Amino acid sequence: MTDTTRGASTAERVIVVGAGHAGGTLAALLRQGGFGGLITVFGQEEHLPYHRPPLSKYFTDGQPVKWLRDPDFYAEQKISFLLGQKVVSLDRARKTVRTGLGDEHPYDHLVLATGATPRLLTLPGGDLNGVLTLRNLTDAQHLRSAITTDGALAIIGGGFVGLEVASAARNRGTEVIVLEREARILARVASEQLSTIMTSLHRDRGTQIRTNVQIAGLRGHNGSVVAVQLADGSEIACSSVLLGVGAIPRQELALEAGLLCDQGIIVDDAARTSDPAILAIGDVTRRPVPGTEGHRRLESIPSAVEQAQQAASTILGVPQVAPEVPWFWSDQFDLKLKIAGIVAPESQATLRGDPATGRFALFHHRDGVLSAVESSNSAAEFMAGRKYITHQTPIAPLRLADAATSLRDCVLV
Ligand SMILES: Cc1cc2nc3c(=O)[nH]c(=O)nc-3n(C[C@H](O)[C@H](O)[C@H](O)COP(=O)(O)OP(=O)(O)OC[C@H]3O[C@@H](n4cnc5c(N)ncnc54)[C@H](O)[C@@H]3O)c2cc1C
């Protein structure tokens, strides 16, 4: 069996609140880094950590749950999971957490990895059967049953999760209508150019997309939703509704304990909160992001993994690895989107490839330096773009536009 008792004092206790992607990754990294103390992970859900990205992409097709690690791994590594247990308060002076069962547990290092929860809309009819959100496995099971060929799915919100579900549902022959409040889908998270391309793709595959739409309420029949009511008085018939209007950080424990929060627990690039004994990682945080000012909330697996690494280094007392340019992915129909960086204000976009083939990359640059790359089925463009953003490499946009010019030859030397 792996020796898990190297390194730090065996008396040290780490408590992780949240058995999600960030919490599960941290526990594994701590052992990998030689942490020999006690690791206890509290999870409100009944499950060991699993991958959430497939829930909006493949789970509705019947694919099984994808676990983060095999259950044996945690037993071998002496990582304790207390599942189905919500931590309800922290006592920073006594360094303890209290669970909903009333038990108190002491810590030397506390890591908050509580993630985020879907934003709800306070709409008339919001509590009808068939009105769904998507964050966890239970939600995904409900959604799987809602995606049928004899009903219509109305998706409120044209963000990544909503569009992924739209694509999965269309693939199964479900009628889908996306209702977006803004003038374009993906308004918060992607460039206008990518929004335009994705709008065409979804429409070509039969998804209805309506933008600039105000929702007035949901109408039900016998307790189940049957229509979305719009502010202009019209109605859209449906058999289920997915609210895909973003997620809010689960920062309540931190707030009540007086930690610095601002729509997310504020952390530095070593995952430290305003209390030296408490770290925070993943979707619940607002963190520094390379190449941008201030703090931002990133909701992505790469960010959760990077912060788990930061927290592990802090607890182990080893140097931090260099910060990463933020990136994430999204799968919609046969497009594998990979996006790195953050589109800078007043940047210009250069398109390489042809969206009609599904293979393209949008490079966003200002003064010959890239701030972001939005790619589809273009691994080489994504990798090169990410590297050029990291190193602020000067590039020649006109050359990038010509797919026949090698990516290396687009760099100005
Ligand atoms: C449907 C969907 C699709 C996604 N697709 C992508 C994608 O394609 N690419 C990508 O990069 N990212 C994607 N994401 C985002 C990614 O899954 C998240 O960024 C990641 O899961 C964040 O990890 P986390 O550990 O911070 O939060 P989570 O994974 O949400 O875990 C937090 C856990 O903490 C538990 N918890 C909360 N409060 C308490 C408490 N008080 N006590 C005990 N337990 C508590 C919660 O129940 C939850 O299990 C997707 C997310 C969703 C929901």
mmCIF file with all atom_site columns, N, CA and C in Angstrom, residues 356-386:
data_model
loop_
_atom_site.group_PDB
_atom_site.id
_atom_site.type_symbol
_atom_site.label_atom_id
_atom_site.label_alt_id
_atom_site.label_comp_id
_atom_site.label_asym_id
_atom_site.label_entity_id
_atom_site.label_seq_id
_atom_site.pdbx_PDB_ins_code
_atom_site.Cartn_x
_atom_site.Cartn_y
_atom_site.Cartn_z
_atom_site.occupancy
_atom_site.B_iso_or_equiv
_atom_site.pdbx_formal_charge
_atom_site.auth_seq_id
_atom_site.auth_comp_id
_atom_site.auth_asym_id
_atom_site.auth_atom_id
_atom_site.pdbx_PDB_model_num
ATOM 1  N N  . ALA A 1 356 ? -18.218 26.878 -40.995 1.00 0.00 ? 356 ALA A N  1
ATOM 2  C CA . ALA A 1 356 ? -19.135 25.939 -41.654 1.00 0.00 ? 356 ALA A CA 1
ATOM 3  C C  . ALA A 1 356 ? -18.633 24.499 -41.552 1.00 0.00 ? 356 ALA A C  1
ATOM 4  N N  . THR A 1 357 ? -17.305 24.338 -41.400 1.00 0.00 ? 357 THR A N  1
ATOM 5  C CA . THR A 1 357 ? -16.749 22.982 -41.274 1.00 0.00 ? 357 THR A CA 1
ATOM 6  C C  . THR A 1 357 ? -16.691 22.541 -39.808 1.00 0.00 ? 357 THR A C  1
ATOM 7  N N  . GLY A 1 358 ? -16.979 23.451 -38.902 1.00 0.00 ? 358 GLY A N  1
ATOM 8  C CA . GLY A 1 358 ? -16.880 23.153 -37.467 1.00 0.00 ? 358 GLY A CA 1
ATOM 9  C C  . GLY A 1 358 ? -15.471 23.328 -36.941 1.00 0.00 ? 358 GLY A C  1
ATOM 10 N N  . ARG A 1 359 ? -14.528 23.612 -37.853 1.00 0.00 ? 359 ARG A N  1
ATOM 11 C CA . ARG A 1 359 ? -13.120 23.736 -37.447 1.00 0.00 ? 359 ARG A CA 1
ATOM 12 C C  . ARG A 1 359 ? -12.671 25.169 -37.628 1.00 0.00 ? 359 ARG A C  1
ATOM 13 N N  . PHE A 1 360 ? -12.496 25.865 -36.520 1.00 0.00 ? 360 PHE A N  1
ATOM 14 C CA . PHE A 1 360 ? -12.103 27.281 -36.630 1.00 0.00 ? 360 PHE A CA 1
ATOM 15 C C  . PHE A 1 360 ? -11.524 27.756 -35.299 1.00 0.00 ? 360 PHE A C  1
ATOM 16 N N  . ALA A 1 361 ? -10.875 28.917 -35.351 1.00 0.00 ? 361 ALA A N  1
ATOM 17 C CA . ALA A 1 361 ? -10.414 29.555 -34.107 1.00 0.00 ? 361 ALA A CA 1
ATOM 18 C C  . ALA A 1 361 ? -10.551 31.061 -34.262 1.00 0.00 ? 361 ALA A C  1
ATOM 19 N N  . LEU A 1 362 ? -11.026 31.681 -33.209 1.00 0.00 ? 362 LEU A N  1
ATOM 20 C CA . LEU A 1 362 ? -11.105 33.145 -33.174 1.00 0.00 ? 362 LEU A CA 1
ATOM 21 C C  . LEU A 1 362 ? -9.995  33.628 -32.255 1.00 0.00 ? 362 LEU A C  1
ATOM 22 N N  . PHE A 1 363 ? -9.105  34.425 -32.808 1.00 0.00 ? 363 PHE A N  1
ATOM 23 C CA . PHE A 1 363 ? -8.021  34.976 -31.999 1.00 0.00 ? 363 PHE A CA 1
ATOM 24 C C  . PHE A 1 363 ? -8.370  36.421 -31.667 1.00 0.00 ? 363 PHE A C  1
ATOM 25 N N  . HIS A 1 364 ? -8.359  36.755 -30.397 1.00 0.00 ? 364 HIS A N  1
ATOM 26 C CA . HIS A 1 364 ? -8.681  38.131 -29.976 1.00 0.00 ? 364 HIS A CA 1
ATOM 27 C C  . HIS A 1 364 ? -7.381  38.822 -29.580 1.00 0.00 ? 364 HIS A C  1
ATOM 28 N N  . HIS A 1 365 ? -7.119  39.951 -30.208 1.00 0.00 ? 365 HIS A N  1
ATOM 29 C CA . HIS A 1 365 ? -5.817  40.597 -29.998 1.00 0.00 ? 365 HIS A CA 1
ATOM 30 C C  . HIS A 1 365 ? -5.965  42.111 -29.996 1.00 0.00 ? 365 HIS A C  1
ATOM 31 N N  . ARG A 1 366 ? -4.982  42.722 -29.353 1.00 0.00 ? 366 ARG A N  1
ATOM 32 C CA . ARG A 1 366 ? -4.893  44.189 -29.397 1.00 0.00 ? 366 ARG A CA 1
ATOM 33 C C  . ARG A 1 366 ? -3.414  44.534 -29.497 1.00 0.00 ? 366 ARG A C  1
ATOM 34 N N  . ASP A 1 367 ? -3.067  45.430 -30.379 1.00 0.00 ? 367 ASP A N  1
ATOM 35 C CA . ASP A 1 367 ? -1.659  45.810 -30.593 1.00 0.00 ? 367 ASP A CA 1
ATOM 36 C C  . ASP A 1 367 ? -0.765  44.587 -30.815 1.00 0.00 ? 367 ASP A C  1
ATOM 37 N N  . GLY A 1 368 ? -1.286  43.610 -31.520 1.00 0.00 ? 368 GLY A N  1
ATOM 38 C CA . GLY A 1 368 ? -0.473  42.437 -31.878 1.00 0.00 ? 368 GLY A CA 1
ATOM 39 C C  . GLY A 1 368 ? -0.247  41.443 -30.749 1.00 0.00 ? 368 GLY A C  1
ATOM 40 N N  . VAL A 1 369 ? -0.998  41.594 -29.647 1.00 0.00 ? 369 VAL A N  1
ATOM 41 C CA . VAL A 1 369 ? -0.848  40.637 -28.537 1.00 0.00 ? 369 VAL A CA 1
ATOM 42 C C  . VAL A 1 369 ? -2.199  39.991 -28.271 1.00 0.00 ? 369 VAL A C  1
ATOM 43 N N  . LEU A 1 370 ? -2.201  38.672 -28.101 1.00 0.00 ? 370 LEU A N  1
ATOM 44 C CA . LEU A 1 370 ? -3.470  37.960 -27.897 1.00 0.00 ? 370 LEU A CA 1
ATOM 45 C C  . LEU A 1 370 ? -3.948  38.076 -26.464 1.00 0.00 ? 370 LEU A C  1
ATOM 46 N N  . SER A 1 371 ? -5.275  38.240 -26.297 1.00 0.00 ? 371 SER A N  1
ATOM 47 C CA . SER A 1 371 ? -5.843  38.162 -24.941 1.00 0.00 ? 371 SER A CA 1
ATOM 48 C C  . SER A 1 371 ? -6.691  36.904 -24.801 1.00 0.00 ? 371 SER A C  1
ATOM 49 N N  . ALA A 1 372 ? -7.202  36.361 -25.913 1.00 0.00 ? 372 ALA A N  1
ATOM 50 C CA . ALA A 1 372 ? -8.057  35.173 -25.806 1.00 0.00 ? 372 ALA A CA 1
ATOM 51 C C  . ALA A 1 372 ? -8.071  34.423 -27.125 1.00 0.00 ? 372 ALA A C  1
ATOM 52 N N  . VAL A 1 373 ? -8.308  33.117 -27.026 1.00 0.00 ? 373 VAL A N  1
ATOM 53 C CA . VAL A 1 373 ? -8.556  32.308 -28.227 1.00 0.00 ? 373 VAL A CA 1
ATOM 54 C C  . VAL A 1 373 ? -9.801  31.475 -27.965 1.00 0.00 ? 373 VAL A C  1
ATOM 55 N N  . GLU A 1 374 ? -10.701 31.478 -28.936 1.00 0.00 ? 374 GLU A N  1
ATOM 56 C CA . GLU A 1 374 ? -11.918 30.672 -28.847 1.00 0.00 ? 374 GLU A CA 1
ATOM 57 C C  . GLU A 1 374 ? -11.838 29.684 -30.011 1.00 0.00 ? 374 GLU A C  1
ATOM 58 N N  . SER A 1 375 ? -11.644 28.410 -29.712 1.00 0.00 ? 375 SER A N  1
ATOM 59 C CA . SER A 1 375 ? -11.389 27.459 -30.800 1.00 0.00 ? 375 SER A CA 1
ATOM 60 C C  . SER A 1 375 ? -12.445 26.368 -30.824 1.00 0.00 ? 375 SER A C  1
ATOM 61 N N  . SER A 1 376 ? -12.622 25.791 -32.000 1.00 0.00 ? 376 SER A N  1
ATOM 62 C CA . SER A 1 376 ? -13.528 24.650 -32.142 1.00 0.00 ? 376 SER A CA 1
ATOM 63 C C  . SER A 1 376 ? -12.832 23.582 -32.975 1.00 0.00 ? 376 SER A C  1
ATOM 64 N N  . ASN A 1 377 ? -12.759 22.392 -32.442 1.00 0.00 ? 377 ASN A N  1
ATOM 65 C CA . ASN A 1 377 ? -12.118 21.257 -33.131 1.00 0.00 ? 377 ASN A CA 1
ATOM 66 C C  . ASN A 1 377 ? -10.754 21.650 -33.691 1.00 0.00 ? 377 ASN A C  1
ATOM 67 N N  . SER A 1 378 ? -10.032 22.474 -32.958 1.00 0.00 ? 378 SER A N  1
ATOM 68 C CA . SER A 1 378 ? -8.736  22.987 -33.436 1.00 0.00 ? 378 SER A CA 1
ATOM 69 C C  . SER A 1 378 ? -7.731  22.962 -32.296 1.00 0.00 ? 378 SER A C  1
ATOM 70 N N  . ALA A 1 379 ? -7.247  21.762 -31.990 1.00 0.00 ? 379 ALA A N  1
ATOM 71 C CA . ALA A 1 379 ? -6.362  21.611 -30.829 1.00 0.00 ? 379 ALA A CA 1
ATOM 72 C C  . ALA A 1 379 ? -5.078  22.428 -30.998 1.00 0.00 ? 379 ALA A C  1
ATOM 73 N N  . ALA A 1 380 ? -4.516  22.434 -32.199 1.00 0.00 ? 380 ALA A N  1
ATOM 74 C CA . ALA A 1 380 ? -3.230  23.118 -32.382 1.00 0.00 ? 380 ALA A CA 1
ATOM 75 C C  . ALA A 1 380 ? -3.395  24.623 -32.176 1.00 0.00 ? 380 ALA A C  1
ATOM 76 N N  . GLU A 1 381 ? -4.497  25.179 -32.715 1.00 0.00 ? 381 GLU A N  1
ATOM 77 C CA . GLU A 1 381 ? -4.745  26.620 -32.562 1.00 0.00 ? 381 GLU A CA 1
ATOM 78 C C  . GLU A 1 381 ? -4.945  26.969 -31.084 1.00 0.00 ? 381 GLU A C  1
ATOM 79 N N  . PHE A 1 382 ? -5.669  26.089 -30.396 1.00 0.00 ? 382 PHE A N  1
ATOM 80 C CA . PHE A 1 382 ? -5.922  26.340 -28.972 1.00 0.00 ? 382 PHE A CA 1
ATOM 81 C C  . PHE A 1 382 ? -4.596  26.348 -28.204 1.00 0.00 ? 382 PHE A C  1
ATOM 82 N N  . MET A 1 383 ? -3.795  25.316 -28.427 1.00 0.00 ? 383 MET A N  1
ATOM 83 C CA . MET A 1 383 ? -2.532  25.198 -27.681 1.00 0.00 ? 383 MET A CA 1
ATOM 84 C C  . MET A 1 383 ? -1.614  26.391 -27.978 1.00 0.00 ? 383 MET A C  1
ATOM 85 N N  . ALA A 1 384 ? -1.524  26.739 -29.267 1.00 0.00 ? 384 ALA A N  1
ATOM 86 C CA . ALA A 1 384 ? -0.643  27.853 -29.646 1.00 0.00 ? 384 ALA A CA 1
ATOM 87 C C  . ALA A 1 384 ? -1.173  29.150 -29.043 1.00 0.00 ? 384 ALA A C  1
ATOM 88 N N  . GLY A 1 385 ? -2.497  29.361 -29.148 1.00 0.00 ? 385 GLY A N  1
ATOM 89 C CA . GLY A 1 385 ? -3.104  30.587 -28.628 1.00 0.00 ? 385 GLY A CA 1
ATOM 90 C C  . GLY A 1 385 ? -2.836  30.729 -27.130 1.00 0.00 ? 385 GLY A C  1
ATOM 91 N N  . ARG A 1 386 ? -3.022  29.622 -26.425 1.00 0.00 ? 386 ARG A N  1
ATOM 92 C CA . ARG A 1 386 ? -2.829  29.662 -24.971 1.00 0.00 ? 386 ARG A CA 1
ATOM 93 C C  . ARG A 1 386 ? -1.372  30.005 -24.631 1.00 0.00 ? 386 ARG A C  1
#
